[in-house]
Short mmCIF file of C-alpha atoms in Angstrom, two decimals:
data_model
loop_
_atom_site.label_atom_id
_atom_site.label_comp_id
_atom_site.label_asym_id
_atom_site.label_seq_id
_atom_site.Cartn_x
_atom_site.Cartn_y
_atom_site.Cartn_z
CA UNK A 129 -26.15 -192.95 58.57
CA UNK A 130 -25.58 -192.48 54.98
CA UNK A 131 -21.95 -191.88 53.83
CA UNK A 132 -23.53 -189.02 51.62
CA UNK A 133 -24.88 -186.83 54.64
CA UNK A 134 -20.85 -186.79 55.89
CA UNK A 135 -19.74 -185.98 52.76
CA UNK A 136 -18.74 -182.48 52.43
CA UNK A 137 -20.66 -179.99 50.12
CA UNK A 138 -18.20 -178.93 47.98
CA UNK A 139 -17.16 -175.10 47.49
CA UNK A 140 -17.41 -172.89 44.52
CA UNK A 141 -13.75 -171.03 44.24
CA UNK A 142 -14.43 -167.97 42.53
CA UNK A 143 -11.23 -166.48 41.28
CA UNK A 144 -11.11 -162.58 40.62
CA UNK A 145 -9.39 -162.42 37.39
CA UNK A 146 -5.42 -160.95 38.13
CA UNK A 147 -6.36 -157.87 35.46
CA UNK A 148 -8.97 -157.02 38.20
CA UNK A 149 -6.48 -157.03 40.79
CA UNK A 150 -4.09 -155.15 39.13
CA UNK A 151 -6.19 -152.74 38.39
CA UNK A 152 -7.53 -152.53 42.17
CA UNK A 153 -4.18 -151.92 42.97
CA UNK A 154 -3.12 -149.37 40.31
CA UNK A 155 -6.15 -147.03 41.51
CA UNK A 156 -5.07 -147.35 44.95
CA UNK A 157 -1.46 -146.21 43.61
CA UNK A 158 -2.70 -143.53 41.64
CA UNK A 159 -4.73 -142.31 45.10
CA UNK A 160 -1.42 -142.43 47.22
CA UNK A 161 -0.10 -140.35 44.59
CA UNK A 162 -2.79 -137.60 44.58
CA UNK A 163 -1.17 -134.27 47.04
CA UNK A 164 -2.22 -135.55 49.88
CA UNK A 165 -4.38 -132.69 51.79
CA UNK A 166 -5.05 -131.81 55.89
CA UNK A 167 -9.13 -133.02 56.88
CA UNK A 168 -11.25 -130.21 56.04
CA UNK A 169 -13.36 -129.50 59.51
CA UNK A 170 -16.67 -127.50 59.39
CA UNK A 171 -16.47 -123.98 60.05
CA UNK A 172 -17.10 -122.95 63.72
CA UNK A 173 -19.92 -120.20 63.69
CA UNK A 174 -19.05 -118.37 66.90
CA UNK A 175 -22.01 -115.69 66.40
CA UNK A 176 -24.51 -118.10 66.64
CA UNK A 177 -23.06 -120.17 69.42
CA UNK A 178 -23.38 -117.28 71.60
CA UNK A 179 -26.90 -116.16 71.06
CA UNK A 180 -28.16 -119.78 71.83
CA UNK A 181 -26.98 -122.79 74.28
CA UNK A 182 -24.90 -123.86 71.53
CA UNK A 183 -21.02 -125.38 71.71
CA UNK A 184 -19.08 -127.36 69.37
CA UNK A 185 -16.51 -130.20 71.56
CA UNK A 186 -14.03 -132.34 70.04
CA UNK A 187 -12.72 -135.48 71.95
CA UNK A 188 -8.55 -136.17 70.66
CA UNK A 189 -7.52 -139.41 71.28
CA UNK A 190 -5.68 -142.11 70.70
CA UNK A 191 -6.70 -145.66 72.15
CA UNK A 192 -7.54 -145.08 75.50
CA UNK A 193 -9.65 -141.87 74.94
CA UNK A 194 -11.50 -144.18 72.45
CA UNK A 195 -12.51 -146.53 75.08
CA UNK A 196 -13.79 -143.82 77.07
CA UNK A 197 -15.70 -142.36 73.87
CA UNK A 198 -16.99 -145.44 73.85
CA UNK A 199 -17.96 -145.86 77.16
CA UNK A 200 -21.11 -143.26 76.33
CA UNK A 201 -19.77 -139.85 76.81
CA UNK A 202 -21.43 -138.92 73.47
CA UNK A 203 -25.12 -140.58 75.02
CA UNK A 204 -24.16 -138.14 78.23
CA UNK A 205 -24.57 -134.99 75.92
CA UNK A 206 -27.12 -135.95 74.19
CA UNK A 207 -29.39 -136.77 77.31
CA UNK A 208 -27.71 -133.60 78.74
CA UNK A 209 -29.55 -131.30 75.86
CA UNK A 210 -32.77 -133.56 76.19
CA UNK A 211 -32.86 -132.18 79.86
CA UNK A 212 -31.99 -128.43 79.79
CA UNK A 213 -32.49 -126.94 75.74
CA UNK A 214 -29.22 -127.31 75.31
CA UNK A 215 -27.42 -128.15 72.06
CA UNK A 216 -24.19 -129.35 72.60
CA UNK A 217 -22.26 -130.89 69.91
CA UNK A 218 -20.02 -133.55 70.68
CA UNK A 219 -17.20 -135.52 67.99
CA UNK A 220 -13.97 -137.43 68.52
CA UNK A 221 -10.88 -137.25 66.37
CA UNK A 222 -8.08 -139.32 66.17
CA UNK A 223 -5.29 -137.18 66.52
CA UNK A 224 -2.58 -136.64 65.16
CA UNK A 225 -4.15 -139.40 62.81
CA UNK A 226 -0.93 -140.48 61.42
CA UNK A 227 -2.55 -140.67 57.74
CA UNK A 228 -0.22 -138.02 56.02
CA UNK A 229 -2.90 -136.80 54.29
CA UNK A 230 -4.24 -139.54 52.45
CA UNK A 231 -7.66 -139.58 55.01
CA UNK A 232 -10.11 -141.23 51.91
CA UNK A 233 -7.42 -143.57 51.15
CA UNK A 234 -7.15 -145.12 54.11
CA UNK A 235 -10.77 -146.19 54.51
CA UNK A 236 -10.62 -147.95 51.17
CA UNK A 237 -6.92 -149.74 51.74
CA UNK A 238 -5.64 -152.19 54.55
CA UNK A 239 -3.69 -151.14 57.27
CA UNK A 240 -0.63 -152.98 56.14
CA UNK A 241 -1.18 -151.81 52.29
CA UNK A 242 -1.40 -148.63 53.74
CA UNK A 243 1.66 -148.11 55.68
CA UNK A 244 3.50 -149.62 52.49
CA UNK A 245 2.43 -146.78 49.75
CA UNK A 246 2.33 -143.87 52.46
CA UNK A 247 5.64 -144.10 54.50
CA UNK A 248 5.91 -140.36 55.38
CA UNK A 249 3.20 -140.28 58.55
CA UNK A 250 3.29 -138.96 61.62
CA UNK A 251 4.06 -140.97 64.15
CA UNK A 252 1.33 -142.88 66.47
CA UNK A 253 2.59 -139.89 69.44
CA UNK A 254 0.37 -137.39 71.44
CA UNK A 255 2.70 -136.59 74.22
CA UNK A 256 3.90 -133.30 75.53
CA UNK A 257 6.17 -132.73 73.06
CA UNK A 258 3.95 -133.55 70.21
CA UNK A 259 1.67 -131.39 71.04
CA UNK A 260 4.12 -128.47 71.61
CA UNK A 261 5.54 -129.57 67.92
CA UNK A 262 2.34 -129.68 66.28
CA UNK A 263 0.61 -126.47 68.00
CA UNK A 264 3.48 -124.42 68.50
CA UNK A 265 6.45 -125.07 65.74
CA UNK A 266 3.50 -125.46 63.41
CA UNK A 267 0.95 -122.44 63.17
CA UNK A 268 -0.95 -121.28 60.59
CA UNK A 269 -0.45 -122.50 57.15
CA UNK A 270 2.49 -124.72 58.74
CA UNK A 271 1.92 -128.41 59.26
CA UNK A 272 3.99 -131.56 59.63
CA UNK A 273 2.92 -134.09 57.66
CA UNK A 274 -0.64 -132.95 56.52
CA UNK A 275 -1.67 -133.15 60.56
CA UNK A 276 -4.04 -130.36 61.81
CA UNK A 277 -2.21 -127.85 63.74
CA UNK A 278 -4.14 -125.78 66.56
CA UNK A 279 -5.32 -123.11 64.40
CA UNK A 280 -7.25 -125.23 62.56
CA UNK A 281 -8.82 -126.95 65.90
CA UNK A 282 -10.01 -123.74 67.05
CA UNK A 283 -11.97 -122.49 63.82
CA UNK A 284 -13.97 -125.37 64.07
CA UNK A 285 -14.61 -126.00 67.70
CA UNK A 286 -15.90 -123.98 71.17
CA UNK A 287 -13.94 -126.69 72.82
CA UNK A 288 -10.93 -129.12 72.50
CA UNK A 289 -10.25 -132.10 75.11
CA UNK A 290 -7.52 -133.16 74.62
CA UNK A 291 -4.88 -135.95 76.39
CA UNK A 292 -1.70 -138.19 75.97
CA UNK A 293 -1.86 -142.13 76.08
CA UNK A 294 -0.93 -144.23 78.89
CA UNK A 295 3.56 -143.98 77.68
CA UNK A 296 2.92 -139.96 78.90
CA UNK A 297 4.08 -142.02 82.55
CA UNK A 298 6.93 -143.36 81.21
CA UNK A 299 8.96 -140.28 82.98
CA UNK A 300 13.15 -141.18 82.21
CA UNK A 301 15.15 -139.17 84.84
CA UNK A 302 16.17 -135.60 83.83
CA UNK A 303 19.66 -135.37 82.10
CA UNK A 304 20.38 -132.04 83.30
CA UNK A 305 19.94 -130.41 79.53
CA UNK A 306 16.22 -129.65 79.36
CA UNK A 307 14.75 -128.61 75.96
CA UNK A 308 11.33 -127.81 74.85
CA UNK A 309 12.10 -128.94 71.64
CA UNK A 310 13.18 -132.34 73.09
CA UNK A 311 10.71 -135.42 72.43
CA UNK A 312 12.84 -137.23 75.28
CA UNK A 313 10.40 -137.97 78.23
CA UNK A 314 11.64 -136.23 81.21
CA UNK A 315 9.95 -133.76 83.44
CA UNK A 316 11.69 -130.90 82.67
CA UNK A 317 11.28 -131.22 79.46
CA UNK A 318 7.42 -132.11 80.01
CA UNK A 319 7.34 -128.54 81.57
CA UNK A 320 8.62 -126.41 79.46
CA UNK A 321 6.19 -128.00 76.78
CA UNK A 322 3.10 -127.53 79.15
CA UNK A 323 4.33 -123.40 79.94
CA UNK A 324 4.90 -122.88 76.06
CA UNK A 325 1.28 -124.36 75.40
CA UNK A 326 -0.39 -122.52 77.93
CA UNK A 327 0.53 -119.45 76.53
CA UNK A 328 -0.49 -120.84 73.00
CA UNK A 329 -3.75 -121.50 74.00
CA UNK A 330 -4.29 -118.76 75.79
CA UNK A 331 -3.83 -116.81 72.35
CA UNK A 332 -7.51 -117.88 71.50
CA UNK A 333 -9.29 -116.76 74.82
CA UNK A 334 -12.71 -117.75 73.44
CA UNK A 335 -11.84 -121.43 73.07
CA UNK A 336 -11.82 -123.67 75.80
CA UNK A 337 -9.61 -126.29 76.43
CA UNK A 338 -9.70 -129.64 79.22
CA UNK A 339 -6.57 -131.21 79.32
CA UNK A 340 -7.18 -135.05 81.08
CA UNK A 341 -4.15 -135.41 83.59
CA UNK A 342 -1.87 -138.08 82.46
CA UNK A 343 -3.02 -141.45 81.83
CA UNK A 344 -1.23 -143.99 84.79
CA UNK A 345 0.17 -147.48 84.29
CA UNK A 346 -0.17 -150.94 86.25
CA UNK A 347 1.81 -151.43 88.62
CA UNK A 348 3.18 -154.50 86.62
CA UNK A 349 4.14 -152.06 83.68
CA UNK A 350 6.05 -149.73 85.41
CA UNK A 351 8.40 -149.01 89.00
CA UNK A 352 8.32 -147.31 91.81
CA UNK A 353 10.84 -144.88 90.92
CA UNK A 354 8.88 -143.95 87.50
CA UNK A 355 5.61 -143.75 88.74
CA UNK A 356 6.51 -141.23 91.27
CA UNK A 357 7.90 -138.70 88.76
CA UNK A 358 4.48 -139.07 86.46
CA UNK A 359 2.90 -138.59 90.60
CA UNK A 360 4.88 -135.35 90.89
CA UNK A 361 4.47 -134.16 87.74
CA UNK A 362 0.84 -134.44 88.04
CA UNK A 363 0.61 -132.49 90.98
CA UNK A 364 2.92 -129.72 89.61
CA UNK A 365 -0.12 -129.71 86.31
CA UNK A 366 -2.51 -129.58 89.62
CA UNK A 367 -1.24 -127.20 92.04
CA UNK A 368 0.96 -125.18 89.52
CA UNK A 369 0.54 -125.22 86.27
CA UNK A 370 -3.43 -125.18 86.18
CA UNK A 371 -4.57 -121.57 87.18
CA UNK A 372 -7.85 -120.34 87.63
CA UNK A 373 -9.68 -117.33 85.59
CA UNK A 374 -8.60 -118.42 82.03
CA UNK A 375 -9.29 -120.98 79.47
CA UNK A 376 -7.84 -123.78 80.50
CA UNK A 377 -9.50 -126.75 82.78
CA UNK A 378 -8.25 -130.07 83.98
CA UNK A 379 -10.11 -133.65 84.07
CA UNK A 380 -8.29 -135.55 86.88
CA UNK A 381 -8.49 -139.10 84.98
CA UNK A 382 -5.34 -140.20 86.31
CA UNK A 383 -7.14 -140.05 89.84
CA UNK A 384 -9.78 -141.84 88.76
CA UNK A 385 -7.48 -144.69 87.40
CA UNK A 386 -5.38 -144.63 90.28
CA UNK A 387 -7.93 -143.72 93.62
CA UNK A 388 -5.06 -141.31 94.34
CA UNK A 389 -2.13 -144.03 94.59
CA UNK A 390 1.08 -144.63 92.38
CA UNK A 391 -0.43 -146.65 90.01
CA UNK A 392 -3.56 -147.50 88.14
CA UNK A 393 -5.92 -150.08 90.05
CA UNK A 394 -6.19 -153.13 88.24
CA UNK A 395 -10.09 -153.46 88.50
CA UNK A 396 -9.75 -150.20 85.97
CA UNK A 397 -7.48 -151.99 83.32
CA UNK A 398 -8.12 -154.58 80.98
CA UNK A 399 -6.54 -157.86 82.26
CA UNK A 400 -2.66 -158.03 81.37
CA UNK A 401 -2.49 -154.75 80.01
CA UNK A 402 -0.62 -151.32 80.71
CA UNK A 403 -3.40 -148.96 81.27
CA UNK A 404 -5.96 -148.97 78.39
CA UNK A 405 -9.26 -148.77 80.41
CA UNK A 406 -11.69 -152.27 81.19
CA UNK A 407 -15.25 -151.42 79.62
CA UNK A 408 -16.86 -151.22 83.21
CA UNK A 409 -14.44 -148.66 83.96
CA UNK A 410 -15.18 -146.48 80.89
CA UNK A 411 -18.89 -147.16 81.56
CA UNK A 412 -18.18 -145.27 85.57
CA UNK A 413 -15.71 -142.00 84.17
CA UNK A 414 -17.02 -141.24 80.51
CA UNK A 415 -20.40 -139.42 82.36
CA UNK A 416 -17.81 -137.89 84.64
CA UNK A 417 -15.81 -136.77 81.79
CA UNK A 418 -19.84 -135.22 80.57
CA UNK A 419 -20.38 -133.50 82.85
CA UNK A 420 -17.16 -131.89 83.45
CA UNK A 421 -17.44 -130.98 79.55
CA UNK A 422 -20.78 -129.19 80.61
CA UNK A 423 -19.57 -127.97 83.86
CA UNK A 424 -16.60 -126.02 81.71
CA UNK A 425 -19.02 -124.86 79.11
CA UNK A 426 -21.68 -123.61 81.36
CA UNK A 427 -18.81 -121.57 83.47
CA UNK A 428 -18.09 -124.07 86.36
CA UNK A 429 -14.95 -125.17 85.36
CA UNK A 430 -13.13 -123.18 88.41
CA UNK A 431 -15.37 -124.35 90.65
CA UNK A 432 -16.75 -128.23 89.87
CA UNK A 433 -14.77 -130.98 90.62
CA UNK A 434 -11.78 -131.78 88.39
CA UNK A 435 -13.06 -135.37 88.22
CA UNK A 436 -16.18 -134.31 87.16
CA UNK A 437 -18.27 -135.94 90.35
CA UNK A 438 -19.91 -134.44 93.40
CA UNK A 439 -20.80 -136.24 96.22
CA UNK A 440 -23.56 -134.06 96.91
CA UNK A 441 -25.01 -134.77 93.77
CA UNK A 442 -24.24 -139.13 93.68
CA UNK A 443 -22.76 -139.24 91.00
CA UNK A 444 -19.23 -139.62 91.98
CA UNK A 445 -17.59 -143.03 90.77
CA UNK A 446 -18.22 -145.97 93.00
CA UNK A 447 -16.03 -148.98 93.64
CA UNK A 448 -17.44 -152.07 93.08
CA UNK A 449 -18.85 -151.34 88.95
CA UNK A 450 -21.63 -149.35 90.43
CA UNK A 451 -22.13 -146.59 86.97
CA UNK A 452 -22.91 -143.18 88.24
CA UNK A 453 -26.06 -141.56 88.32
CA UNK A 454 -25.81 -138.78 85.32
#
């Protein structure tokens, strides 16, 4: 073979010229400097919504919702509509976003560039307490660190689902000093956040809100002892907490995860990890998630199944990868 067929074609370098970079880096300096502002969201238009089959959702999540998101729940509504005139409008947010403001910035600068020039962001947290600190010590004009607070939630949307990441089940034993103010993760503490934001929410009785129950762990990323307080805690959201005749629903995820036992099954969970969902699994529960979204809005959430399956209609989650029938 000829020695110039092995040879290697050689590579044109182009160098960007350092005044270019600078200059990159000076506008992106100039943008971190700009007041940073909260994410405008579109005006809800209530009047209209109630004339016609119309309702604005929002999805917050962090990681694990976004698998789930992922897993088609946005394809559910849509086919939903398609089937019965509805027009449902469905969106995720990450939230809190942990961009301090700086929203455009961040889709034109790398993470790690990022995190340098804006220090002052809320941290990557959705638990009890953050949501108590960001819905209840921050109301109307009030927000920490540029994050949207509930008032601004509920002027653009008919209904917020909302839900903590997979640490939520990291329950430490109670010290005997609970404190709603207390980010500590104990489950008095976890209750007096849940009582103070029922009543918050219940301040905007035409909003609805589905709160997932709290995402479980592997077995291999927790104990006995912990998993038994997130257990008990869950059933005190459940039996308890969770009343009928307002505006408030659950979505049982945590019993999907877990098929009702201590921990989550590790068919659901990506291999090795804590608890973020496997894509077969998020393929089964994001139509269940659907259609307990439409069950809520349509004035079955007292009555349809928390999970969001019936096994009178088949389209309860089956072992085995089987994806319901929606």
């Amino acid at each position: 073979m000829p020695s110039s067929i092995l040879a290697p074609t050689p590579r044109r370098v182009v160098q960007t010229p350092r005044s270019a970079v600078v200059a990159a880096l000076s506008l992106a300096l100039a943008a971190a400097a700009c007041t940073p502002a909260i994410d405008a969201q579109p005006p809800l238009d209530r009047a209209h919504a109630s004339q016609t089959k119309n309702a604005r959702i929002v999805l917050l999540h962090h990681s694990v919702g976004e698998v789930i998101w992922n897993g088609g729940l946005a394809n559910y509504i849509s086919d939903w509509n398609s089937a019965h005139g509805s027009r449902y409008e469905i969106t995720e947010l990450t939230y809190p976003n942990t961009l301090g403001g700086h929203a455009d910035l961040r889709r034109v600068m790398p993470g790690r560039l990022f995190v340098k020039l804006v220090p002052d962001r809320y941290p990557w947290d959705n638990y009890p307490y953050d949501y108590w600190n960001l819905w209840i010590a921050h109301k109307g004009n009030q927000h920490d660190r540029y994050e949207l607070n509930l008032d601004d939630l509920v002027r653009s949307y008919d209904v917020i689902v909302f839900k903590h990441c997979y640490p939520v089940s990291g329950i430490e034993p109670d010290n005997g000093v609970p404190s709603v103010s207390s980010p500590v993760k104990t489950e008095a503490n976890y209750r007096l956040q849940y009582e103070a934001l029922k009543q918050r929410m219940h301040e905007f009785p035409q909003t609805k809100f589905i709160l997932w129950t709290p995402t479980g762990l592997t077995q291999a990323f927790t104990n006995p002892t912990q998993a038994e307080r997130a257990d008990r805690f869950t059933a005190w959201v459940k039996d308890s907490w969770d009343t009928k005749g307002d505006n408030i629903f659950l979505w049982d995820f945590r019993k999907l995860q877990t098929g009702g036992d201590l921990y989550v099954q590790a068919a659901h969970a990506r291999k090795g990890d804590e608890a973020h969902p496997s894509d077969e699994f998020a393929a089964q529960v994001a139509p269940l998630l659907g259609r307990r979204i439409v069950d809520v809005i349509e004035g079955r959430g007292d009555t349809g199944s928390l999970t969001g399956g019936s096994p009178a209609r088949g389209d309860q989650m089956v072992r085995g990868g089987s994806r319901p029938r929606t």
